[in-house]
Amino acid sequence: WSICGEDGVSLGEAVREQHGKDESVHRCRPPDVVVFPRCVEEVSALAKVCHKHRLPIIPFGTGTGLEGGVGAMKGGVCFSLRNMEQVLDLHPEDFDVTVEPGVTRKTLNAYLRDTGLWFPIDPGADASLCGMAATSASGTNAVRYGTMRENVINLEVVLADGSVVHTAGKGRRPRYSPGKSGYNLTNLFVGSEGTLGIITKTTLRLYGIPEAMVSAVCSFPSVQAAVDSTVQTLQAGVPIARIEFLDDVMIDACNRFSSLSYPVTPTLFLEFHGSEQSLEEQVKTAEDITQSNGGSDFQWARDTETRNRLWKARHDAWYAALALRPGCKAYSTDVCVPLSRLPQIIVETKEDLIENRLTGPIAGHVGDGNFHCLMVVDPNDPEEMHRVHLFTERLARRALAMDGTCTGEHGVGLGKRALLCEEMGPVGIQVMQSLKDALDPNNLMNPGKILQREEP
């Protein structure tokens, strides 16, 4: 109480439950107490108390994660960072901004509205930007603008003992670091999922809002044709902003849920950014490629309202999938493979779903080889849950066999720890464990996530 005030501490059951789960199927594991610090000094002071008393620390942003990353596996203290919601330093002329962990992606873009700048990383959910850094979020725009890993310039992190580190040096914000200033600490913490420290500020790269944007929808006779078009469009050097794949099951669900009427066949949603002149060239090349693969004529979304409706339908895919089986739960699993292997893995995955009688519409950010199966399951049917579990393991191993990764953008969390061991091998895991031990020798930071540490 003395650190963050009486309002800044909660032992209430409802509040603890709310902070013990995310959007995944992993069951709720509430912390023993939730604290609501208002500044980095309070986070640091609270971390020192936890360190002294050996209490686990679990950072919490918006709870929109998908791999059980916020569950309090060993009880402890949840640090809810929603009260730290300042946009701190905006430098429009340098294309960067620093934000606290309570600032979400939509809040930042609303703040930037009159500057001609925007932050394009868009995982769908209105997630906290520091949480997005913690999970190395990606999203529909990643093919053009990269993921969080390419767009974080500096981080302020409170370590397990309460000390504060600035990963690129305090106040530093070089747009392109030559990479000569020692180890790359920034990218050590991007994607660390709260297991190495609590991110309390992130400095982000911004972009000019494009002069023109246009979206299009194209239907294909087969999965192979749609994904071949994606690969060929990228190989042709078209600087496409978004290219999203929806299989027939997913487009049918989106049609029903969002009152659309697209043909129920494998479909691409595309978006082009640039000057009016460059758009013409991009669109012509993309249209030629899709038509050579048997794609339909593009259905255009040129005005902002129509474009927003199209992308809202894509972002609502999770709810559209859920609506296929009312009363069921959704479980999203994602993998990422080299582009050339994408047609094969999607075709094999669809065959696997049909063979095992599973509902799993597929949607993916295919521009960077990443796709999701939105599994819709009855959690009260243990036999079906078992089939889903076996399917997700086969999917991940299929991706690993194709030189890919077991997690595209959701992170490792609880659900993919064993698969991470297969992906990285014993030496890679040992290096990760050594880093964890050096920064958090008492295993207080979000214990039980990413690494399956054997307790003494």
GROMACS .gro file of C-alpha atoms in nm:
model
  456
    1TRP     CA    1   0.000   0.000   0.000
    2SER     CA    2   0.279   0.241   0.089
    3ILE     CA    3   0.420   0.211  -0.267
    4CYS     CA    4   0.117   0.242  -0.495
    5GLY     CA    5  -0.164   0.353  -0.261
    6GLU     CA    6  -0.468   0.167  -0.133
    7ASP     CA    7  -0.636   0.180  -0.477
    8GLY     CA    8  -0.324   0.028  -0.632
    9VAL     CA    9  -0.352  -0.314  -0.466
   10SER     CA   10  -0.632  -0.570  -0.504
   11LEU     CA   11  -0.691  -0.902  -0.332
   12GLY     CA   12  -1.045  -0.934  -0.472
   13GLU     CA   13  -1.127  -1.270  -0.627
   14ALA     CA   14  -1.287  -1.122  -0.942
   15VAL     CA   15  -0.988  -0.893  -1.008
   16ARG     CA   16  -0.742  -1.177  -0.952
   17GLU     CA   17  -0.936  -1.408  -1.185
   18GLN     CA   18  -0.949  -1.139  -1.453
   19HIS     CA   19  -0.569  -1.113  -1.435
   20GLY     CA   20  -0.508  -1.489  -1.437
   21LYS     CA   21  -0.618  -1.562  -1.792
   22ASP     CA   22  -0.582  -1.442  -2.150
   23GLU     CA   23  -0.777  -1.527  -2.468
   24SER     CA   24  -0.633  -1.879  -2.488
   25VAL     CA   25  -0.784  -2.211  -2.380
   26HIS     CA   26  -0.533  -2.245  -2.094
   27ARG     CA   27  -0.726  -2.250  -1.769
   28CYS     CA   28  -0.728  -1.949  -1.538
   29ARG     CA   29  -0.444  -1.941  -1.281
   30PRO     CA   30  -0.507  -1.628  -1.072
   31PRO     CA   31  -0.224  -1.449  -0.891
   32ASP     CA   32  -0.235  -1.401  -0.511
   33VAL     CA   33  -0.252  -1.023  -0.547
   34VAL     CA   34  -0.278  -0.766  -0.829
   35VAL     CA   35  -0.089  -0.434  -0.809
   36PHE     CA   36  -0.151  -0.130  -1.030
   37PRO     CA   37   0.170   0.080  -1.039
   38ARG     CA   38   0.151   0.432  -1.187
   39CYS     CA   39   0.516   0.489  -1.287
   40VAL     CA   40   0.847   0.308  -1.337
   41GLU     CA   41   0.961   0.406  -0.986
   42GLU     CA   42   0.663   0.220  -0.838
   43VAL     CA   43   0.725  -0.084  -1.061
   44SER     CA   44   1.088  -0.087  -0.946
   45ALA     CA   45   0.998  -0.050  -0.576
   46LEU     CA   46   0.735  -0.328  -0.599
   47ALA     CA   47   0.982  -0.556  -0.783
   48LYS     CA   48   1.235  -0.501  -0.501
   49VAL     CA   49   0.974  -0.612  -0.245
   50CYS     CA   50   0.894  -0.922  -0.453
   51HIS     CA   51   1.265  -0.996  -0.494
   52LYS     CA   52   1.328  -0.968  -0.121
   53HIS     CA   53   1.039  -1.204  -0.036
   54ARG     CA   54   1.092  -1.438  -0.336
   55LEU     CA   55   0.747  -1.364  -0.482
   56PRO     CA   56   0.681  -1.445  -0.850
   57ILE     CA   57   0.616  -1.143  -1.076
   58ILE     CA   58   0.373  -1.164  -1.369
   59PRO     CA   59   0.343  -0.857  -1.598
   60PHE     CA   60  -0.008  -0.794  -1.740
   61GLY     CA   61  -0.100  -0.560  -2.028
   62THR     CA   62  -0.442  -0.612  -2.188
   63GLY     CA   63  -0.480  -0.991  -2.153
   64THR     CA   64  -0.521  -1.043  -2.529
   65GLY     CA   65  -0.245  -1.306  -2.558
   66LEU     CA   66  -0.315  -1.652  -2.699
   67GLU     CA   67  -0.065  -1.888  -2.531
   68GLY     CA   68  -0.145  -1.861  -2.159
   69GLY     CA   69   0.136  -1.612  -2.098
   70VAL     CA   70  -0.027  -1.432  -1.800
   71GLY     CA   71  -0.131  -1.726  -1.583
   72ALA     CA   72   0.021  -1.721  -1.233
   73MET     CA   73   0.157  -2.076  -1.240
   74LYS     CA   74   0.317  -2.039  -0.896
   75GLY     CA   75   0.090  -1.768  -0.756
   76GLY     CA   76   0.262  -1.440  -0.676
   77VAL     CA   77   0.204  -1.080  -0.778
   78CYS     CA   78   0.048  -0.965  -1.104
   79PHE     CA   79   0.173  -0.622  -1.216
   80SER     CA   80  -0.121  -0.473  -1.409
   81LEU     CA   81   0.026  -0.184  -1.609
   82ARG     CA   82  -0.294  -0.019  -1.734
   83ASN     CA   83  -0.247   0.297  -1.520
   84MET     CA   84   0.079   0.380  -1.700
   85GLU     CA   85  -0.085   0.524  -2.010
   86GLN     CA   86   0.123   0.823  -2.122
   87VAL     CA   87   0.249   0.888  -2.472
   88LEU     CA   88   0.577   1.043  -2.360
   89ASP     CA   89   0.805   1.165  -2.638
   90LEU     CA   90   0.683   1.215  -2.991
   91HIS     CA   91   0.947   1.325  -3.244
   92PRO     CA   92   0.757   1.352  -3.575
   93GLU     CA   93   1.065   1.477  -3.761
   94ASP     CA   94   1.258   1.166  -3.646
   95PHE     CA   95   0.968   0.922  -3.696
   96ASP     CA   96   0.972   0.788  -3.340
   97VAL     CA   97   0.764   0.791  -3.021
   98THR     CA   98   0.801   0.657  -2.665
   99VAL     CA   99   0.500   0.510  -2.483
  100GLU     CA  100   0.419   0.355  -2.146
  101PRO     CA  101   0.269   0.003  -2.120
  102GLY     CA  102  -0.093   0.115  -2.077
  103VAL     CA  103  -0.092   0.271  -2.428
  104THR     CA  104  -0.258   0.046  -2.685
  105ARG     CA  105  -0.203   0.043  -3.059
  106LYS     CA  106  -0.537   0.215  -3.136
  107THR     CA  107  -0.479   0.480  -2.866
  108LEU     CA  108  -0.140   0.563  -3.019
  109ASN     CA  109  -0.276   0.590  -3.372
  110ALA     CA  110  -0.560   0.815  -3.251
  111TYR     CA  111  -0.297   1.034  -3.079
  112LEU     CA  112  -0.094   1.048  -3.403
  113ARG     CA  113  -0.395   1.126  -3.624
  114ASP     CA  114  -0.301   1.487  -3.707
  115THR     CA  115   0.073   1.426  -3.753
  116GLY     CA  116   0.060   1.237  -4.084
  117LEU     CA  117   0.227   0.943  -3.907
  118TRP     CA  118   0.106   0.601  -3.790
  119PHE     CA  119   0.227   0.282  -3.622
  120PRO     CA  120   0.134  -0.001  -3.860
  121ILE     CA  121   0.189  -0.323  -3.659
  122ASP     CA  122  -0.161  -0.463  -3.628
  123PRO     CA  123  -0.216  -0.800  -3.455
  124GLY     CA  124  -0.595  -0.754  -3.466
  125ALA     CA  125  -0.653  -0.711  -3.094
  126ASP     CA  126  -0.615  -0.362  -2.948
  127ALA     CA  127  -0.314  -0.482  -2.752
  128SER     CA  128  -0.078  -0.283  -2.531
  129LEU     CA  129   0.230  -0.174  -2.728
  130CYS     CA  130   0.468  -0.288  -2.453
  131GLY     CA  131   0.280  -0.621  -2.444
  132MET     CA  132   0.323  -0.641  -2.822
  133ALA     CA  133   0.698  -0.589  -2.771
  134ALA     CA  134   0.699  -0.859  -2.499
  135THR     CA  135   0.542  -1.113  -2.736
  136SER     CA  136   0.712  -0.980  -3.054
  137ALA     CA  137   0.370  -0.932  -3.213
  138SER     CA  138   0.317  -0.938  -3.587
  139GLY     CA  139  -0.004  -0.891  -3.786
  140THR     CA  140  -0.160  -0.813  -4.118
  141ASN     CA  141   0.088  -0.537  -4.213
  142ALA     CA  142   0.405  -0.733  -4.131
  143VAL     CA  143   0.483  -0.817  -4.493
  144ARG     CA  144   0.552  -0.447  -4.563
  145TYR     CA  145   0.645  -0.299  -4.224
  146GLY     CA  146   0.793  -0.594  -4.036
  147THR     CA  147   0.706  -0.718  -3.686
  148MET     CA  148   0.768  -0.559  -3.346
  149ARG     CA  149   1.125  -0.692  -3.361
  150GLU     CA  150   1.209  -0.453  -3.647
  151ASN     CA  151   1.019  -0.157  -3.501
  152VAL     CA  152   1.136  -0.129  -3.140
  153ILE     CA  153   1.426   0.116  -3.103
  154ASN     CA  154   1.472   0.114  -2.724
  155LEU     CA  155   1.310  -0.036  -2.414
  156GLU     CA  156   1.303   0.058  -2.048
  157VAL     CA  157   1.289  -0.267  -1.849
  158VAL     CA  158   1.259  -0.332  -1.475
  159LEU     CA  159   1.459  -0.644  -1.393
  160ALA     CA  160   1.374  -0.910  -1.133
  161ASP     CA  161   1.573  -0.733  -0.859
  162GLY     CA  162   1.403  -0.397  -0.928
  163SER     CA  163   1.694  -0.240  -1.118
  164VAL     CA  164   1.608  -0.050  -1.436
  165VAL     CA  165   1.787  -0.100  -1.769
  166HIS     CA  166   1.752   0.098  -2.093
  167THR     CA  167   1.835  -0.155  -2.364
  168ALA     CA  168   1.987   0.098  -2.607
  169GLY     CA  169   2.105   0.344  -2.341
  170LYS     CA  170   1.886   0.599  -2.161
  171GLY     CA  171   1.711   0.834  -2.402
  172ARG     CA  172   1.884   0.687  -2.709
  173ARG     CA  173   1.671   0.662  -3.022
  174PRO     CA  174   1.887   0.621  -3.332
  175ARG     CA  175   1.662   0.529  -3.624
  176TYR     CA  176   1.906   0.274  -3.761
  177SER     CA  177   2.156   0.151  -3.505
  178PRO     CA  178   2.473   0.027  -3.676
  179GLY     CA  179   2.469  -0.260  -3.425
  180LYS     CA  180   2.813  -0.178  -3.289
  181SER     CA  181   2.709  -0.080  -2.935
  182GLY     CA  182   2.765  -0.410  -2.759
  183TYR     CA  183   2.510  -0.691  -2.740
  184ASN     CA  184   2.164  -0.639  -2.887
  185LEU     CA  185   1.980  -0.608  -2.556
  186THR     CA  186   1.667  -0.460  -2.715
  187ASN     CA  187   1.594  -0.772  -2.914
  188LEU     CA  188   1.679  -0.992  -2.617
  189PHE     CA  189   1.373  -0.849  -2.439
  190VAL     CA  190   1.147  -0.828  -2.750
  191GLY     CA  191   0.967  -1.164  -2.743
  192SER     CA  192   1.082  -1.256  -2.390
  193GLU     CA  193   0.717  -1.275  -2.271
  194GLY     CA  194   0.781  -1.125  -1.926
  195THR     CA  195   1.035  -1.392  -1.831
  196LEU     CA  196   1.335  -1.155  -1.818
  197GLY     CA  197   1.185  -0.827  -1.698
  198ILE     CA  198   0.887  -0.588  -1.706
  199ILE     CA  199   0.882  -0.354  -2.005
  200THR     CA  200   0.782  -0.009  -1.875
  201LYS     CA  201   0.855   0.202  -2.184
  202THR     CA  202   0.909   0.130  -2.551
  203THR     CA  203   1.043   0.363  -2.818
  204LEU     CA  204   0.888   0.279  -3.153
  205ARG     CA  205   0.958   0.353  -3.517
  206LEU     CA  206   0.676   0.542  -3.694
  207TYR     CA  207   0.586   0.569  -4.063
  208GLY     CA  208   0.430   0.829  -4.288
  209ILE     CA  209   0.065   0.757  -4.369
  210PRO     CA  210   0.065   0.651  -4.736
  211GLU     CA  211  -0.075   0.897  -4.990
  212ALA     CA  212  -0.312   0.630  -5.118
  213MET     CA  213  -0.439   0.290  -5.003
  214VAL     CA  214  -0.653   0.044  -5.191
  215SER     CA  215  -0.776  -0.303  -5.092
  216ALA     CA  216  -0.895  -0.591  -5.305
  217VAL     CA  217  -1.045  -0.938  -5.268
  218CYS     CA  218  -0.965  -1.223  -5.505
  219SER     CA  219  -1.112  -1.576  -5.507
  220PHE     CA  220  -0.923  -1.885  -5.627
  221PRO     CA  221  -1.007  -2.236  -5.744
  222SER     CA  222  -0.766  -2.395  -5.493
  223VAL     CA  223  -0.544  -2.330  -5.191
  224GLN     CA  224  -0.241  -2.396  -5.412
  225ALA     CA  225  -0.346  -2.125  -5.661
  226ALA     CA  226  -0.400  -1.865  -5.387
  227VAL     CA  227  -0.071  -1.931  -5.213
  228ASP     CA  228   0.122  -1.956  -5.542
  229SER     CA  229  -0.012  -1.608  -5.627
  230THR     CA  230   0.118  -1.478  -5.292
  231VAL     CA  231   0.467  -1.620  -5.347
  232GLN     CA  232   0.485  -1.493  -5.707
  233THR     CA  233   0.363  -1.143  -5.608
  234LEU     CA  234   0.642  -1.115  -5.351
  235GLN     CA  235   0.899  -1.261  -5.591
  236ALA     CA  236   0.797  -0.993  -5.843
  237GLY     CA  237   0.901  -0.730  -5.587
  238VAL     CA  238   0.552  -0.582  -5.540
  239PRO     CA  239   0.574  -0.386  -5.209
  240ILE     CA  240   0.234  -0.513  -5.100
  241ALA     CA  241   0.120  -0.392  -4.755
  242ARG     CA  242  -0.109  -0.679  -4.659
  243ILE     CA  243  -0.183  -1.015  -4.817
  244GLU     CA  244  -0.413  -1.236  -4.613
  245PHE     CA  245  -0.528  -1.587  -4.696
  246LEU     CA  246  -0.867  -1.728  -4.590
  247ASP     CA  247  -0.963  -2.084  -4.677
  248ASP     CA  248  -1.315  -2.181  -4.789
  249VAL     CA  249  -1.431  -2.263  -4.432
  250MET     CA  250  -1.300  -1.928  -4.302
  251ILE     CA  251  -1.449  -1.717  -4.584
  252ASP     CA  252  -1.785  -1.892  -4.532
  253ALA     CA  253  -1.769  -1.809  -4.159
  254CYS     CA  254  -1.675  -1.445  -4.234
  255ASN     CA  255  -1.957  -1.414  -4.490
  256ARG     CA  256  -2.210  -1.528  -4.230
  257PHE     CA  257  -2.070  -1.329  -3.940
  258SER     CA  258  -1.995  -1.002  -4.122
  259SER     CA  259  -2.282  -1.013  -4.377
  260LEU     CA  260  -2.054  -1.046  -4.681
  261SER     CA  261  -2.115  -1.240  -5.000
  262TYR     CA  262  -1.776  -1.353  -5.128
  263PRO     CA  263  -1.752  -1.687  -5.315
  264VAL     CA  264  -1.687  -1.974  -5.071
  265THR     CA  265  -1.346  -2.070  -5.211
  266PRO     CA  266  -0.986  -2.001  -5.102
  267THR     CA  267  -0.952  -1.621  -5.098
  268LEU     CA  268  -0.688  -1.349  -5.070
  269PHE     CA  269  -0.747  -1.008  -4.911
  270LEU     CA  270  -0.483  -0.766  -5.042
  271GLU     CA  271  -0.391  -0.408  -4.966
  272PHE     CA  272  -0.157  -0.172  -5.152
  273HIS     CA  273   0.001   0.146  -5.007
  274GLY     CA  274   0.189   0.420  -5.192
  275SER     CA  275   0.150   0.711  -5.431
  276GLU     CA  276  -0.136   0.702  -5.685
  277GLN     CA  277   0.117   0.628  -5.959
  278SER     CA  278   0.297   0.347  -5.778
  279LEU     CA  279  -0.038   0.187  -5.684
  280GLU     CA  280  -0.135   0.152  -6.050
  281GLU     CA  281   0.185  -0.039  -6.119
  282GLN     CA  282   0.155  -0.259  -5.806
  283VAL     CA  283  -0.208  -0.345  -5.877
  284LYS     CA  284  -0.147  -0.430  -6.244
  285THR     CA  285   0.137  -0.670  -6.157
  286ALA     CA  286  -0.066  -0.836  -5.880
  287GLU     CA  287  -0.374  -0.872  -6.102
  288ASP     CA  288  -0.170  -1.030  -6.383
  289ILE     CA  289  -0.023  -1.281  -6.139
  290THR     CA  290  -0.353  -1.376  -5.971
  291GLN     CA  291  -0.528  -1.419  -6.308
  292SER     CA  292  -0.247  -1.639  -6.437
  293ASN     CA  293  -0.323  -1.866  -6.136
  294GLY     CA  294  -0.697  -1.881  -6.211
  295GLY     CA  295  -0.793  -1.605  -5.968
  296SER     CA  296  -1.113  -1.402  -6.012
  297ASP     CA  297  -1.120  -1.034  -6.107
  298PHE     CA  298  -1.034  -0.814  -5.809
  299GLN     CA  299  -1.328  -0.682  -5.608
  300TRP     CA  300  -1.213  -0.335  -5.504
  301ALA     CA  301  -1.241  -0.147  -5.175
  302ARG     CA  302  -1.114   0.203  -5.253
  303ASP     CA  303  -1.285   0.434  -5.003
  304THR     CA  304  -1.188   0.425  -4.635
  305GLU     CA  305  -1.526   0.299  -4.514
  306THR     CA  306  -1.534  -0.002  -4.750
  307ARG     CA  307  -1.169  -0.082  -4.674
  308ASN     CA  308  -1.228  -0.067  -4.299
  309ARG     CA  309  -1.529  -0.297  -4.336
  310LEU     CA  310  -1.318  -0.548  -4.528
  311TRP     CA  311  -1.037  -0.553  -4.270
  312LYS     CA  312  -1.283  -0.557  -3.980
  313ALA     CA  313  -1.425  -0.876  -4.133
  314ARG     CA  314  -1.072  -1.022  -4.138
  315HIS     CA  315  -1.003  -0.914  -3.779
  316ASP     CA  316  -1.339  -1.058  -3.670
  317ALA     CA  317  -1.238  -1.401  -3.807
  318TRP     CA  318  -1.195  -1.527  -3.447
  319TYR     CA  319  -1.558  -1.442  -3.364
  320ALA     CA  320  -1.675  -1.567  -3.703
  321ALA     CA  321  -1.509  -1.904  -3.636
  322LEU     CA  322  -1.670  -1.922  -3.290
  323ALA     CA  323  -2.011  -1.857  -3.445
  324LEU     CA  324  -1.975  -2.177  -3.653
  325ARG     CA  325  -2.038  -2.377  -3.332
  326PRO     CA  326  -2.228  -2.173  -3.072
  327GLY     CA  327  -2.134  -2.260  -2.715
  328CYS     CA  328  -1.788  -2.381  -2.813
  329LYS     CA  329  -1.446  -2.225  -2.743
  330ALA     CA  330  -1.186  -2.115  -2.997
  331TYR     CA  331  -0.823  -2.216  -2.979
  332SER     CA  332  -0.591  -2.048  -3.226
  333THR     CA  333  -0.263  -2.213  -3.315
  334ASP     CA  334  -0.012  -2.063  -3.556
  335VAL     CA  335   0.306  -2.169  -3.733
  336CYS     CA  336   0.540  -2.008  -3.983
  337VAL     CA  337   0.734  -2.169  -4.270
  338PRO     CA  338   0.950  -2.051  -4.561
  339LEU     CA  339   0.723  -1.909  -4.832
  340SER     CA  340   0.799  -2.185  -5.080
  341ARG     CA  341   0.663  -2.448  -4.837
  342LEU     CA  342   0.339  -2.262  -4.763
  343PRO     CA  343   0.116  -2.430  -5.029
  344GLN     CA  344   0.223  -2.777  -4.914
  345ILE     CA  345   0.170  -2.717  -4.541
  346ILE     CA  346  -0.175  -2.557  -4.587
  347VAL     CA  347  -0.294  -2.837  -4.819
  348GLU     CA  348  -0.167  -3.106  -4.577
  349THR     CA  349  -0.318  -2.926  -4.278
  350LYS     CA  350  -0.662  -2.908  -4.444
  351GLU     CA  351  -0.644  -3.282  -4.521
  352ASP     CA  352  -0.551  -3.351  -4.157
  353LEU     CA  353  -0.848  -3.143  -4.029
  354ILE     CA  354  -1.097  -3.326  -4.253
  355GLU     CA  355  -0.954  -3.669  -4.171
  356ASN     CA  356  -0.979  -3.604  -3.796
  357ARG     CA  357  -1.328  -3.446  -3.807
  358LEU     CA  358  -1.211  -3.110  -3.667
  359THR     CA  359  -1.347  -2.760  -3.724
  360GLY     CA  360  -1.043  -2.543  -3.797
  361PRO     CA  361  -1.087  -2.261  -4.046
  362ILE     CA  362  -0.752  -2.127  -4.170
  363ALA     CA  363  -0.650  -1.762  -4.196
  364GLY     CA  364  -0.300  -1.634  -4.235
  365HIS     CA  365  -0.057  -1.350  -4.291
  366VAL     CA  366   0.074  -1.549  -4.585
  367GLY     CA  367   0.304  -1.267  -4.700
  368ASP     CA  368   0.548  -1.373  -4.430
  369GLY     CA  369   0.471  -1.746  -4.431
  370ASN     CA  370   0.253  -1.733  -4.119
  371PHE     CA  371  -0.092  -1.889  -4.082
  372HIS     CA  372  -0.344  -1.971  -3.809
  373CYS     CA  373  -0.584  -2.259  -3.755
  374LEU     CA  374  -0.877  -2.127  -3.552
  375MET     CA  375  -0.980  -2.449  -3.383
  376VAL     CA  376  -1.340  -2.447  -3.260
  377VAL     CA  377  -1.378  -2.709  -2.988
  378ASP     CA  378  -1.621  -2.827  -2.725
  379PRO     CA  379  -1.418  -2.800  -2.402
  380ASN     CA  380  -1.656  -3.044  -2.234
  381ASP     CA  381  -1.571  -3.320  -2.485
  382PRO     CA  382  -1.240  -3.471  -2.365
  383GLU     CA  383  -1.211  -3.694  -2.673
  384GLU     CA  384  -1.239  -3.395  -2.909
  385MET     CA  385  -0.995  -3.191  -2.695
  386HIS     CA  386  -0.748  -3.480  -2.721
  387ARG     CA  387  -0.786  -3.489  -3.102
  388VAL     CA  388  -0.724  -3.112  -3.116
  389HIS     CA  389  -0.415  -3.145  -2.898
  390LEU     CA  390  -0.270  -3.417  -3.121
  391PHE     CA  391  -0.355  -3.212  -3.432
  392THR     CA  392  -0.178  -2.899  -3.305
  393GLU     CA  393   0.134  -3.104  -3.225
  394ARG     CA  394   0.129  -3.257  -3.577
  395LEU     CA  395   0.086  -2.909  -3.728
  396ALA     CA  396   0.384  -2.770  -3.534
  397ARG     CA  397   0.604  -3.069  -3.621
  398ARG     CA  398   0.501  -3.039  -3.986
  399ALA     CA  399   0.622  -2.676  -3.977
  400LEU     CA  400   0.950  -2.777  -3.808
  401ALA     CA  401   1.006  -3.049  -4.072
  402MET     CA  402   0.972  -2.777  -4.338
  403ASP     CA  403   1.245  -2.562  -4.175
  404GLY     CA  404   0.986  -2.337  -4.010
  405THR     CA  405   0.896  -2.243  -3.652
  406CYS     CA  406   0.635  -2.384  -3.413
  407THR     CA  407   0.501  -2.036  -3.330
  408GLY     CA  408   0.433  -1.767  -3.586
  409GLU     CA  409   0.333  -1.470  -3.371
  410HIS     CA  410   0.148  -1.586  -3.060
  411GLY     CA  411   0.464  -1.669  -2.869
  412VAL     CA  412   0.559  -1.977  -2.667
  413GLY     CA  413   0.385  -1.912  -2.334
  414LEU     CA  414   0.271  -2.238  -2.178
  415GLY     CA  415   0.147  -2.422  -2.482
  416LYS     CA  416   0.461  -2.456  -2.693
  417ARG     CA  417   0.745  -2.507  -2.443
  418ALA     CA  418   0.813  -2.870  -2.542
  419LEU     CA  419   0.799  -2.780  -2.911
  420LEU     CA  420   1.047  -2.496  -2.854
  421CYS     CA  421   1.294  -2.757  -2.724
  422GLU     CA  422   1.253  -2.955  -3.047
  423GLU     CA  423   1.293  -2.638  -3.254
  424MET     CA  424   1.601  -2.497  -3.079
  425GLY     CA  425   1.784  -2.815  -2.976
  426PRO     CA  426   1.957  -2.869  -2.640
  427VAL     CA  427   2.239  -2.616  -2.691
  428GLY     CA  428   2.001  -2.337  -2.794
  429ILE     CA  429   1.779  -2.406  -2.493
  430GLN     CA  430   2.084  -2.413  -2.263
  431VAL     CA  431   2.195  -2.070  -2.389
  432MET     CA  432   1.842  -1.935  -2.325
  433GLN     CA  433   1.842  -2.090  -1.976
  434SER     CA  434   2.183  -1.933  -1.902
  435LEU     CA  435   2.048  -1.589  -1.997
  436LYS     CA  436   1.741  -1.646  -1.780
  437ASP     CA  437   1.957  -1.758  -1.485
  438ALA     CA  438   2.185  -1.456  -1.521
  439LEU     CA  439   1.901  -1.201  -1.525
  440ASP     CA  440   1.659  -1.384  -1.296
  441PRO     CA  441   1.852  -1.633  -1.079
  442ASN     CA  442   1.556  -1.695  -0.849
  443ASN     CA  443   1.313  -1.763  -1.137
  444LEU     CA  444   1.070  -1.493  -1.022
  445MET     CA  445   0.984  -1.338  -1.361
  446ASN     CA  446   0.674  -1.506  -1.508
  447PRO     CA  447   0.788  -1.854  -1.399
  448GLY     CA  448   0.680  -2.156  -1.601
  449LYS     CA  449   0.666  -1.974  -1.938
  450ILE     CA  450   0.885  -2.039  -2.245
  451LEU     CA  451   1.142  -2.257  -2.061
  452GLN     CA  452   1.053  -2.579  -1.876
  453ARG     CA  453   1.294  -2.522  -1.590
  454GLU     CA  454   1.343  -2.808  -1.345
  455GLU     CA  455   1.301  -2.669  -0.994
  456PRO     CA  456   1.573  -2.776  -0.746
   0.00000   0.00000   0.00000
